[in-house]
């Protein structure tokens, strides 16, 4: 299956790696570093506030600055990597992220910290689509599925270990030194990734000097501004309602961008993203599945700690370790998913959504039992493990199936679009879902009832993603019959 768009992007010299495990290790190393930086920051916000005497608005931009910079660069960075060579863009991203980490650890105030976090976000936005594109280019068939399984395992490990590492550093070194070493610890990892990247990743630079690659600067700018306007209202917790006017403006810019890309292609020039890429049903459905899923899935790990800490009065450390069994489940099923995804196709993803629905339903039931004192709080780890098991059956397999429909030459752009769907879904979800919980509790709804209602909303989003998966499974079956 390879429904690639008719983009005339100049080919990049591809070279099969002589040591694929080395290549994969180098690609996953900076990914791990960047993901830890995301998962650890919630643990570090309070110590940062105390150390730098930062107000809530300054701390909010420690999160928002990174998220916006990361999302804005994903698709343009994928396009640049596809057109000019992915290795050097990957290493540029690692270098920028590493420099941002060093500056973050040395920050004398929250303003410098926020600038460094933007640098980290830009670096992460540069390296993420290159990682996906290089897996697309250097691995085929079952080897590619296993590579994306390791990608999913890395996500699970980094997400689980981030808060634990951060909590330990702060506990051992104290508030002021501990949060700084959270950032400093990225520096040796980044340097190692750059050295090994030059040594182990095949050089895929564009060799022809006759023509310069056409990078569609107008299309790049239109999409970047549109993404910024769409995400900002969900990341900026401003009391002003005016910020929400940016959302429809951003959506209008998306339509303008699509129109520009069509016209650009019709003139015979390669657009940043050929709109024909969305005509591929498995690619289009895969983007929709992951976007809807991330609307709810990421929020469970926000509302659950809120329920445990604000209602059951558990400590932040207790709230963080309850998700460890879930991450272990995700690690295991990511590997199994990589092994069987090409055989099972969307059936594997559908099963994953059924498992997450069962897990969330059990969390809702057991929350009441835990509240009554009949079970200890850590009993919630058992149904949460099902949530992790489902993650390994859905995210990486969906990534494999979605990107398998795209020509590897455009793997960076496709990977950027897929990651962008995740980021927008997560941004909207993390604003919407906790907002529902707080709105209910502030209006007098008992905590347990509000928590269950919030879980129900997350389940509805998982059901919507399940519905799209079922539709795509029918497409798979028809394609197999016709074949």
CSV table of C-alpha atoms in Angstrom, one decimal:
chain,number,residue,atom,x,y,z
A,1,UNK,CA,0.0,0.0,0.0
A,2,UNK,CA,1.6,3.2,-1.2
A,3,UNK,CA,-0.8,5.9,-2.2
A,4,UNK,CA,1.8,8.7,-2.5
A,5,UNK,CA,1.0,12.2,-3.7
A,6,UNK,CA,2.2,13.4,-7.0
A,7,UNK,CA,4.7,15.8,-5.5
A,8,UNK,CA,7.7,16.6,-7.6
A,9,UNK,CA,10.0,17.1,-4.7
A,10,UNK,CA,13.7,16.5,-5.6
A,11,UNK,CA,14.9,13.1,-4.5
A,12,UNK,CA,17.3,12.8,-1.7
A,13,UNK,CA,20.2,10.3,-1.8
A,14,UNK,CA,19.0,7.3,0.2
A,15,UNK,CA,21.4,4.8,1.7
A,16,UNK,CA,20.4,1.6,3.5
A,17,UNK,CA,22.1,1.5,6.9
A,18,UNK,CA,24.8,-1.1,7.4
A,19,UNK,CA,23.9,-1.2,11.1
A,20,UNK,CA,20.1,-0.6,11.5
A,21,UNK,CA,20.2,-1.0,15.2
A,22,UNK,CA,22.8,1.7,15.5
A,23,UNK,CA,20.7,4.0,13.4
A,24,UNK,CA,17.6,3.3,15.4
A,25,UNK,CA,19.5,3.9,18.7
A,26,UNK,CA,20.6,7.3,17.5
A,27,UNK,CA,17.1,8.2,16.4
A,28,UNK,CA,15.5,7.2,19.7
A,29,UNK,CA,18.1,8.8,22.0
A,30,UNK,CA,17.1,12.4,21.3
A,31,UNK,CA,13.5,11.4,21.2
A,32,UNK,CA,13.8,10.0,24.7
A,33,UNK,CA,15.6,13.2,25.8
A,34,UNK,CA,12.8,15.4,24.4
A,35,UNK,CA,10.0,13.3,25.8
A,36,UNK,CA,11.5,13.3,29.3
A,37,UNK,CA,11.7,17.1,29.0
A,38,UNK,CA,7.9,17.2,28.4
A,39,UNK,CA,6.9,14.7,31.1
A,40,UNK,CA,9.2,16.0,33.8
A,41,UNK,CA,8.2,19.6,33.7
A,42,UNK,CA,4.9,19.4,35.7
A,43,UNK,CA,6.9,18.0,38.6
A,44,UNK,CA,9.4,20.9,38.3
A,45,UNK,CA,7.0,23.8,38.0
A,46,UNK,CA,6.5,24.5,41.7
A,47,UNK,CA,10.2,24.4,42.5
A,48,UNK,CA,10.9,26.7,39.5
A,49,UNK,CA,8.3,29.1,40.8
A,50,UNK,CA,9.9,29.2,44.3
A,51,UNK,CA,13.5,29.4,42.9
A,52,UNK,CA,12.9,32.1,40.3
A,53,UNK,CA,10.1,33.9,42.2
A,54,UNK,CA,7.9,33.5,39.1
A,55,UNK,CA,4.2,34.2,38.9
A,56,UNK,CA,1.7,31.9,37.4
A,57,UNK,CA,1.7,33.6,34.0
A,58,UNK,CA,5.5,33.1,33.7
A,59,UNK,CA,5.2,29.5,34.7
A,60,UNK,CA,2.4,28.9,32.2
A,61,UNK,CA,4.8,30.0,29.4
A,62,UNK,CA,7.3,27.4,30.6
A,63,UNK,CA,4.8,24.9,29.2
A,64,UNK,CA,3.2,26.9,26.4
A,65,UNK,CA,6.3,28.3,24.9
A,66,UNK,CA,7.7,24.8,24.3
A,67,UNK,CA,4.4,23.4,23.0
A,68,UNK,CA,3.9,26.2,20.5
A,69,UNK,CA,7.4,26.2,19.2
A,70,UNK,CA,7.4,22.4,18.8
A,71,UNK,CA,4.1,22.3,16.9
A,72,UNK,CA,4.8,25.2,14.6
A,73,UNK,CA,7.9,23.6,13.2
A,74,UNK,CA,6.8,20.0,12.7
A,75,UNK,CA,5.5,20.1,9.2
A,76,UNK,CA,7.9,22.7,7.7
A,77,UNK,CA,10.9,20.8,9.3
A,78,UNK,CA,9.6,17.6,7.8
A,79,UNK,CA,9.5,19.3,4.3
A,80,UNK,CA,13.0,20.7,4.7
A,81,UNK,CA,14.4,17.4,5.7
A,82,UNK,CA,12.7,15.6,2.8
A,83,UNK,CA,14.0,18.1,0.3
A,84,UNK,CA,17.6,18.7,1.6
A,85,UNK,CA,18.6,15.7,3.8
A,86,UNK,CA,17.2,14.6,7.1
A,87,UNK,CA,20.4,13.8,9.0
A,88,UNK,CA,21.7,17.3,9.3
A,89,UNK,CA,18.2,18.7,10.2
A,90,UNK,CA,18.0,16.1,12.9
A,91,UNK,CA,21.4,17.0,14.3
A,92,UNK,CA,20.6,20.7,14.1
A,93,UNK,CA,17.5,20.0,16.1
A,94,UNK,CA,19.4,18.0,18.7
A,95,UNK,CA,22.0,20.8,18.9
A,96,UNK,CA,19.4,23.5,19.4
A,97,UNK,CA,17.5,21.4,22.0
A,98,UNK,CA,20.8,20.7,23.9
A,99,UNK,CA,21.8,24.4,23.9
A,100,UNK,CA,18.3,25.3,25.2
A,101,UNK,CA,18.7,22.7,28.0
A,102,UNK,CA,22.0,24.2,29.0
A,103,UNK,CA,20.6,27.8,29.1
A,104,UNK,CA,17.5,26.5,30.9
A,105,UNK,CA,19.7,25.1,33.7
A,106,UNK,CA,21.6,28.4,34.0
A,107,UNK,CA,18.5,30.6,33.9
A,108,UNK,CA,18.7,33.5,36.3
A,109,UNK,CA,15.0,34.4,35.9
A,110,UNK,CA,11.8,33.0,34.3
A,111,UNK,CA,12.2,35.2,31.2
A,112,UNK,CA,15.4,33.5,30.2
A,113,UNK,CA,14.0,30.1,31.1
A,114,UNK,CA,11.0,30.7,28.8
A,115,UNK,CA,13.4,31.7,25.9
A,116,UNK,CA,15.4,28.5,26.5
A,117,UNK,CA,12.2,26.5,26.6
A,118,UNK,CA,11.2,28.0,23.2
A,119,UNK,CA,14.7,26.9,21.9
A,120,UNK,CA,14.0,23.4,23.2
A,121,UNK,CA,10.6,23.3,21.5
A,122,UNK,CA,12.2,24.5,18.2
A,123,UNK,CA,14.8,21.8,18.5
A,124,UNK,CA,12.3,19.1,19.2
A,125,UNK,CA,10.1,20.3,16.3
A,126,UNK,CA,13.2,20.0,14.0
A,127,UNK,CA,14.2,16.5,15.1
A,128,UNK,CA,10.9,14.8,15.6
A,129,UNK,CA,9.8,14.5,11.9
A,130,UNK,CA,13.3,13.6,10.9
A,131,UNK,CA,13.2,10.6,13.2
A,132,UNK,CA,10.0,9.4,11.6
A,133,UNK,CA,11.3,10.2,8.1
A,134,UNK,CA,14.6,8.3,8.6
A,135,UNK,CA,12.7,5.3,9.9
A,136,UNK,CA,10.5,5.4,6.8
A,137,UNK,CA,13.6,5.7,4.6
A,138,UNK,CA,15.9,3.2,6.2
A,139,UNK,CA,13.5,0.4,7.3
A,140,UNK,CA,11.1,-1.7,5.3
A,141,UNK,CA,8.2,-4.1,6.0
A,142,UNK,CA,8.4,-5.9,9.3
A,143,UNK,CA,11.7,-4.1,10.2
A,144,UNK,CA,9.8,-0.8,9.9
A,145,UNK,CA,7.0,-2.1,12.1
A,146,UNK,CA,9.5,-3.2,14.8
A,147,UNK,CA,11.3,0.2,14.5
A,148,UNK,CA,8.0,2.1,15.2
A,149,UNK,CA,7.4,-0.4,18.0
A,150,UNK,CA,10.6,0.7,19.6
A,151,UNK,CA,9.5,4.3,19.0
A,152,UNK,CA,6.4,3.5,21.0
A,153,UNK,CA,8.4,1.8,23.7
A,154,UNK,CA,10.6,4.8,24.0
A,155,UNK,CA,7.6,7.1,24.4
A,156,UNK,CA,6.3,4.9,27.2
A,157,UNK,CA,9.6,4.7,29.0
A,158,UNK,CA,10.3,8.4,28.8
A,159,UNK,CA,6.8,9.3,29.9
A,160,UNK,CA,7.0,7.0,32.9
A,161,UNK,CA,10.6,7.9,34.0
A,162,UNK,CA,10.3,11.7,33.5
A,163,UNK,CA,8.3,12.5,36.6
A,164,UNK,CA,10.2,10.0,38.7
A,165,UNK,CA,13.6,11.3,37.6
A,166,UNK,CA,12.5,14.9,38.2
A,167,UNK,CA,11.1,14.0,41.6
A,168,UNK,CA,14.3,12.2,42.7
A,169,UNK,CA,16.6,15.1,41.5
A,170,UNK,CA,14.5,17.6,43.4
A,171,UNK,CA,14.4,15.4,46.5
A,172,UNK,CA,18.1,14.7,46.6
A,173,UNK,CA,19.5,18.0,45.4
A,174,UNK,CA,16.9,20.4,46.8
A,175,UNK,CA,14.5,22.7,44.9
A,176,UNK,CA,16.8,25.2,43.4
A,177,UNK,CA,19.6,22.8,42.3
A,178,UNK,CA,17.2,19.9,41.5
A,179,UNK,CA,15.1,21.5,38.8
A,180,UNK,CA,18.3,22.9,37.1
A,181,UNK,CA,19.8,19.4,36.9
A,182,UNK,CA,16.6,18.2,35.2
A,183,UNK,CA,17.7,20.4,32.3
A,184,UNK,CA,21.5,19.9,32.7
A,185,UNK,CA,21.0,16.1,32.4
A,186,UNK,CA,20.0,16.6,28.7
A,187,UNK,CA,23.3,18.1,27.8
A,188,UNK,CA,25.5,14.9,27.8
A,189,UNK,CA,22.7,12.9,26.1
A,190,UNK,CA,22.4,15.6,23.3
A,191,UNK,CA,26.2,15.7,22.8
A,192,UNK,CA,26.3,11.9,22.5
A,193,UNK,CA,23.4,11.9,20.1
A,194,UNK,CA,25.2,14.4,17.8
A,195,UNK,CA,28.5,12.4,17.8
A,196,UNK,CA,26.8,9.1,17.1
A,197,UNK,CA,24.5,10.7,14.5
A,198,UNK,CA,27.5,11.8,12.4
A,199,UNK,CA,29.1,8.4,12.8
A,200,UNK,CA,26.1,6.0,12.4
A,201,UNK,CA,23.3,7.7,10.4
A,202,UNK,CA,23.8,7.5,6.6
A,203,UNK,CA,24.5,10.9,5.0
A,204,UNK,CA,21.4,11.7,2.9
A,205,UNK,CA,22.2,15.2,1.8
A,206,UNK,CA,21.0,16.5,-1.5
A,207,UNK,CA,24.0,16.2,-3.9
A,208,UNK,CA,22.9,18.1,-6.9
A,209,UNK,CA,24.0,21.7,-6.9
A,210,UNK,CA,22.4,22.7,-10.1
A,211,UNK,CA,19.1,23.8,-8.6
A,212,UNK,CA,18.2,24.9,-5.1
A,213,UNK,CA,15.2,23.0,-3.4
A,214,UNK,CA,11.9,24.9,-3.6
A,215,UNK,CA,10.7,25.1,0.0
A,216,UNK,CA,7.5,27.0,-0.6
A,217,UNK,CA,8.2,29.9,1.9
A,218,UNK,CA,4.7,31.4,1.6
A,219,UNK,CA,3.0,28.0,2.3
A,220,UNK,CA,5.4,27.5,5.3
A,221,UNK,CA,4.5,30.8,6.8
A,222,UNK,CA,0.8,30.4,6.3
A,223,UNK,CA,0.7,27.1,8.0
A,224,UNK,CA,3.0,28.2,10.9
A,225,UNK,CA,0.8,31.2,11.7
A,226,UNK,CA,-2.4,29.1,11.4
A,227,UNK,CA,-1.1,26.5,13.8
A,228,UNK,CA,0.0,29.2,16.2
A,229,UNK,CA,-3.4,30.9,16.2
A,230,UNK,CA,-5.2,27.6,16.6
A,231,UNK,CA,-3.2,26.3,19.5
A,232,UNK,CA,-2.6,29.5,21.4
A,233,UNK,CA,-6.2,29.8,22.9
A,234,UNK,CA,-5.9,26.3,24.3
A,235,UNK,CA,-2.4,26.9,25.8
A,236,UNK,CA,-2.9,30.4,27.1
A,237,UNK,CA,-4.9,30.4,30.3
A,238,UNK,CA,-5.7,34.1,30.0
A,239,UNK,CA,-8.9,35.3,31.5
A,240,UNK,CA,-9.5,37.4,28.4
A,241,UNK,CA,-12.1,35.9,26.0
A,242,UNK,CA,-10.5,37.8,23.2
A,243,UNK,CA,-7.8,35.1,22.8
A,244,UNK,CA,-10.5,32.8,21.5
A,245,UNK,CA,-11.0,35.0,18.5
A,246,UNK,CA,-7.7,33.7,17.3
A,247,UNK,CA,-9.2,30.2,16.8
A,248,UNK,CA,-11.6,31.0,13.9
A,249,UNK,CA,-8.9,33.2,12.3
A,250,UNK,CA,-6.5,30.3,12.4
A,251,UNK,CA,-9.0,28.0,10.8
A,252,UNK,CA,-9.5,30.5,8.0
A,253,UNK,CA,-5.8,30.6,7.5
A,254,UNK,CA,-5.8,26.8,7.1
A,255,UNK,CA,-8.3,27.1,4.3
A,256,UNK,CA,-6.1,29.8,2.7
A,257,UNK,CA,-3.1,27.6,3.1
A,258,UNK,CA,-4.8,24.6,1.4
A,259,UNK,CA,-5.8,27.0,-1.5
A,260,UNK,CA,-2.2,28.3,-1.8
A,261,UNK,CA,-0.8,24.7,-1.8
A,262,UNK,CA,-3.1,23.7,-4.6
A,263,UNK,CA,-2.2,26.7,-6.7
A,264,UNK,CA,1.5,26.2,-6.0
A,265,UNK,CA,1.3,22.7,-7.2
A,266,UNK,CA,-0.7,23.6,-10.3
A,267,UNK,CA,2.1,25.9,-11.4
A,268,UNK,CA,4.4,22.9,-11.5
A,269,UNK,CA,6.3,23.8,-8.3
A,270,UNK,CA,6.5,21.4,-5.3
A,271,UNK,CA,4.3,22.6,-2.4
A,272,UNK,CA,5.3,22.2,1.2
A,273,UNK,CA,2.5,19.6,1.6
A,274,UNK,CA,0.8,18.3,-1.5
A,275,UNK,CA,-2.9,18.2,-0.6
A,276,UNK,CA,-3.2,15.0,-2.5
A,277,UNK,CA,-1.5,13.3,0.4
A,278,UNK,CA,-4.9,13.5,2.2
A,279,UNK,CA,-6.6,11.6,-0.6
A,280,UNK,CA,-5.0,8.4,0.8
A,281,UNK,CA,-7.7,6.9,3.0
A,282,UNK,CA,-5.4,5.1,5.4
A,283,UNK,CA,-3.3,8.2,5.9
A,284,UNK,CA,-6.3,10.5,6.3
A,285,UNK,CA,-8.1,8.1,8.7
A,286,UNK,CA,-4.9,7.5,10.7
A,287,UNK,CA,-4.4,11.3,11.3
A,288,UNK,CA,-8.1,11.5,12.4
A,289,UNK,CA,-7.8,8.5,14.7
A,290,UNK,CA,-4.7,9.8,16.5
A,291,UNK,CA,-6.0,13.4,16.8
A,292,UNK,CA,-9.3,12.3,18.3
A,293,UNK,CA,-7.6,9.8,20.6
A,294,UNK,CA,-5.1,12.3,21.9
A,295,UNK,CA,-8.0,14.7,22.7
A,296,UNK,CA,-8.8,12.4,25.6
A,297,UNK,CA,-6.0,9.9,26.2
A,298,UNK,CA,-3.4,12.5,27.4
A,299,UNK,CA,-5.8,14.0,29.8
A,300,UNK,CA,-6.3,10.9,31.9
A,301,UNK,CA,-2.8,11.6,33.3
A,302,UNK,CA,-3.8,15.1,34.3
A,303,UNK,CA,-7.3,14.5,35.8
A,304,UNK,CA,-6.2,11.4,37.8
A,305,UNK,CA,-3.4,13.2,39.7
A,306,UNK,CA,-5.9,16.0,40.4
A,307,UNK,CA,-8.4,13.5,41.8
A,308,UNK,CA,-5.8,11.8,43.9
A,309,UNK,CA,-4.1,15.0,45.3
A,310,UNK,CA,-7.0,17.4,45.6
A,311,UNK,CA,-9.7,15.0,46.7
A,312,UNK,CA,-7.9,12.0,48.2
A,313,UNK,CA,-5.0,14.1,49.5
A,314,UNK,CA,-2.2,11.8,48.2
A,315,UNK,CA,1.3,13.2,47.7
A,316,UNK,CA,2.6,14.3,44.3
A,317,UNK,CA,5.0,11.4,44.4
A,318,UNK,CA,2.2,8.9,45.1
A,319,UNK,CA,0.2,10.4,42.2
A,320,UNK,CA,3.2,10.0,39.8
A,321,UNK,CA,4.1,6.4,40.6
A,322,UNK,CA,0.6,5.1,40.1
A,323,UNK,CA,1.1,5.3,36.4
A,324,UNK,CA,4.3,3.1,36.3
A,325,UNK,CA,2.4,-0.2,35.7
A,326,UNK,CA,0.6,1.4,32.9
A,327,UNK,CA,3.8,2.4,31.2
A,328,UNK,CA,5.2,-1.1,31.7
A,329,UNK,CA,2.1,-2.4,29.9
A,330,UNK,CA,2.6,0.0,27.1
A,331,UNK,CA,6.3,-1.0,26.7
A,332,UNK,CA,5.3,-4.7,26.4
A,333,UNK,CA,2.4,-4.2,24.0
A,334,UNK,CA,4.3,-1.8,21.8
A,335,UNK,CA,6.7,-4.6,21.1
A,336,UNK,CA,3.9,-7.1,20.5
A,337,UNK,CA,2.1,-4.5,18.3
A,338,UNK,CA,5.2,-4.1,16.2
A,339,UNK,CA,5.4,-7.8,15.7
A,340,UNK,CA,1.8,-8.3,14.6
A,341,UNK,CA,0.6,-5.0,13.1
A,342,UNK,CA,1.3,-6.0,9.5
A,343,UNK,CA,-0.7,-9.2,10.0
A,344,UNK,CA,-3.6,-7.8,12.0
A,345,UNK,CA,-3.8,-4.3,10.5
A,346,UNK,CA,-6.6,-2.1,12.0
A,347,UNK,CA,-7.9,-5.1,14.0
A,348,UNK,CA,-5.1,-4.5,16.4
A,349,UNK,CA,-5.9,-0.8,16.8
A,350,UNK,CA,-9.6,-1.6,17.2
A,351,UNK,CA,-8.7,-4.1,20.0
A,352,UNK,CA,-6.6,-1.5,21.7
A,353,UNK,CA,-9.5,1.0,21.8
A,354,UNK,CA,-11.8,-1.7,23.3
A,355,UNK,CA,-9.1,-2.3,26.0
A,356,UNK,CA,-8.8,1.4,26.8
A,357,UNK,CA,-12.6,1.7,27.1
A,358,UNK,CA,-12.6,-1.3,29.5
A,359,UNK,CA,-9.8,0.2,31.5
A,360,UNK,CA,-11.4,3.6,31.8
A,361,UNK,CA,-14.7,2.1,32.8
A,362,UNK,CA,-13.0,0.1,35.6
A,363,UNK,CA,-11.2,3.2,36.8
A,364,UNK,CA,-14.6,5.0,37.1
A,365,UNK,CA,-16.1,2.0,39.1
A,366,UNK,CA,-13.0,1.6,41.4
A,367,UNK,CA,-12.7,5.3,42.1
A,368,UNK,CA,-15.8,5.1,44.2
A,369,UNK,CA,-14.5,2.1,46.1
A,370,UNK,CA,-11.2,3.8,46.7
A,371,UNK,CA,-13.0,6.9,47.9
A,372,UNK,CA,-14.9,4.9,50.5
A,373,UNK,CA,-11.7,3.4,51.9
A,374,UNK,CA,-12.6,-0.1,50.9
A,375,UNK,CA,-9.5,-0.3,48.7
A,376,UNK,CA,-6.1,1.6,48.9
A,377,UNK,CA,-5.5,4.3,46.3
A,378,UNK,CA,-2.9,2.3,44.5
A,379,UNK,CA,-5.5,-0.3,43.5
A,380,UNK,CA,-6.3,2.1,40.7
A,381,UNK,CA,-3.0,1.1,39.1
A,382,UNK,CA,-4.6,-2.2,38.0
A,383,UNK,CA,-7.3,-0.7,35.6
A,384,UNK,CA,-4.8,1.9,34.6
A,385,UNK,CA,-2.5,-0.8,33.4
A,386,UNK,CA,-5.2,-1.6,30.8
A,387,UNK,CA,-4.9,2.0,29.6
A,388,UNK,CA,-1.2,1.5,29.1
A,389,UNK,CA,-1.7,-1.9,27.4
A,390,UNK,CA,-4.1,-0.2,24.9
A,391,UNK,CA,-1.5,2.6,24.2
A,392,UNK,CA,0.9,0.0,22.8
A,393,UNK,CA,-1.8,-1.5,20.7
A,394,UNK,CA,-3.0,1.8,19.2
A,395,UNK,CA,-0.3,4.5,18.9
A,396,UNK,CA,2.6,2.7,17.3
A,397,UNK,CA,0.5,0.4,15.1
A,398,UNK,CA,-1.6,3.4,13.9
A,399,UNK,CA,1.7,5.1,13.1
A,400,UNK,CA,2.9,2.1,11.1
A,401,UNK,CA,-0.3,1.8,9.2
A,402,UNK,CA,-0.8,5.5,8.6
A,403,UNK,CA,2.8,6.2,7.3
A,404,UNK,CA,2.8,2.9,5.3
A,405,UNK,CA,0.5,4.6,2.9
A,406,UNK,CA,3.0,7.3,2.1
A,407,UNK,CA,6.0,7.2,-0.2
A,408,UNK,CA,9.2,7.2,2.1
A,409,UNK,CA,10.5,10.2,0.1
A,410,UNK,CA,7.8,12.3,1.9
A,411,UNK,CA,8.2,10.5,5.2
A,412,UNK,CA,9.3,13.7,7.0
A,413,UNK,CA,6.3,15.7,5.9
A,414,UNK,CA,3.9,12.8,6.7
A,415,UNK,CA,5.6,12.3,10.1
A,416,UNK,CA,5.3,16.0,10.8
A,417,UNK,CA,1.6,16.0,10.0
A,418,UNK,CA,1.0,12.9,12.1
A,419,UNK,CA,2.8,14.5,15.1
A,420,UNK,CA,1.0,17.7,14.5
A,421,UNK,CA,-2.3,15.9,14.8
A,422,UNK,CA,-1.1,14.5,18.1
A,423,UNK,CA,0.0,17.9,19.4
A,424,UNK,CA,-3.2,19.7,18.5
A,425,UNK,CA,-5.3,16.9,20.0
A,426,UNK,CA,-3.2,16.9,23.2
A,427,UNK,CA,-3.4,20.7,23.4
A,428,UNK,CA,-7.1,20.9,23.0
A,429,UNK,CA,-7.7,17.9,25.3
A,430,UNK,CA,-5.5,19.2,28.1
A,431,UNK,CA,-7.4,22.5,28.1
A,432,UNK,CA,-10.9,21.0,27.6
A,433,UNK,CA,-10.9,17.9,29.9
A,434,UNK,CA,-9.4,19.4,33.1
A,435,UNK,CA,-11.6,22.5,32.4
A,436,UNK,CA,-14.7,20.2,32.6
A,437,UNK,CA,-13.5,18.7,35.9
A,438,UNK,CA,-12.8,22.1,37.5
A,439,UNK,CA,-16.0,23.6,36.1
A,440,UNK,CA,-18.1,20.8,37.7
A,441,UNK,CA,-16.3,20.9,41.1
A,442,UNK,CA,-16.4,24.7,41.3
A,443,UNK,CA,-20.2,24.6,40.7
A,444,UNK,CA,-20.8,22.2,43.6
A,445,UNK,CA,-20.6,18.8,41.9
A,446,UNK,CA,-19.0,16.2,44.2
A,447,UNK,CA,-15.5,15.3,43.3
A,448,UNK,CA,-16.2,11.7,42.6
A,449,UNK,CA,-19.2,12.5,40.4
A,450,UNK,CA,-17.2,15.1,38.5
A,451,UNK,CA,-14.3,12.7,38.0
A,452,UNK,CA,-16.6,10.0,36.6
A,453,UNK,CA,-18.3,12.5,34.2
A,454,UNK,CA,-14.8,13.6,33.0
A,455,UNK,CA,-13.8,10.0,32.4
A,456,UNK,CA,-17.0,9.5,30.5
A,457,UNK,CA,-16.0,12.4,28.2
A,458,UNK,CA,-12.6,10.8,27.6
A,459,UNK,CA,-14.4,7.5,26.9
A,460,UNK,CA,-16.6,9.2,24.3
A,461,UNK,CA,-13.5,10.4,22.5
A,462,UNK,CA,-12.0,7.0,22.5
A,463,UNK,CA,-15.3,5.6,21.1
A,464,UNK,CA,-15.1,8.2,18.3
A,465,UNK,CA,-11.5,7.1,17.4
A,466,UNK,CA,-12.8,3.5,17.6
A,467,UNK,CA,-15.5,4.3,15.1
A,468,UNK,CA,-13.0,5.8,12.6
A,469,UNK,CA,-10.8,2.6,13.1
A,470,UNK,CA,-13.8,0.4,12.3
A,471,UNK,CA,-14.4,2.4,9.1
A,472,UNK,CA,-10.8,2.0,8.1
A,473,UNK,CA,-10.9,-1.7,8.8
A,474,UNK,CA,-13.8,-2.0,6.4
A,475,UNK,CA,-11.6,-0.2,3.8
A,476,UNK,CA,-8.8,-2.6,4.5
A,477,UNK,CA,-11.0,-5.6,4.0
A,478,UNK,CA,-12.4,-4.3,0.8
A,479,UNK,CA,-8.9,-3.5,-0.5
A,480,UNK,CA,-7.8,-7.1,0.4
A,481,UNK,CA,-10.8,-8.5,-1.4
A,482,UNK,CA,-10.1,-6.4,-4.5
A,483,UNK,CA,-6.4,-7.3,-4.4
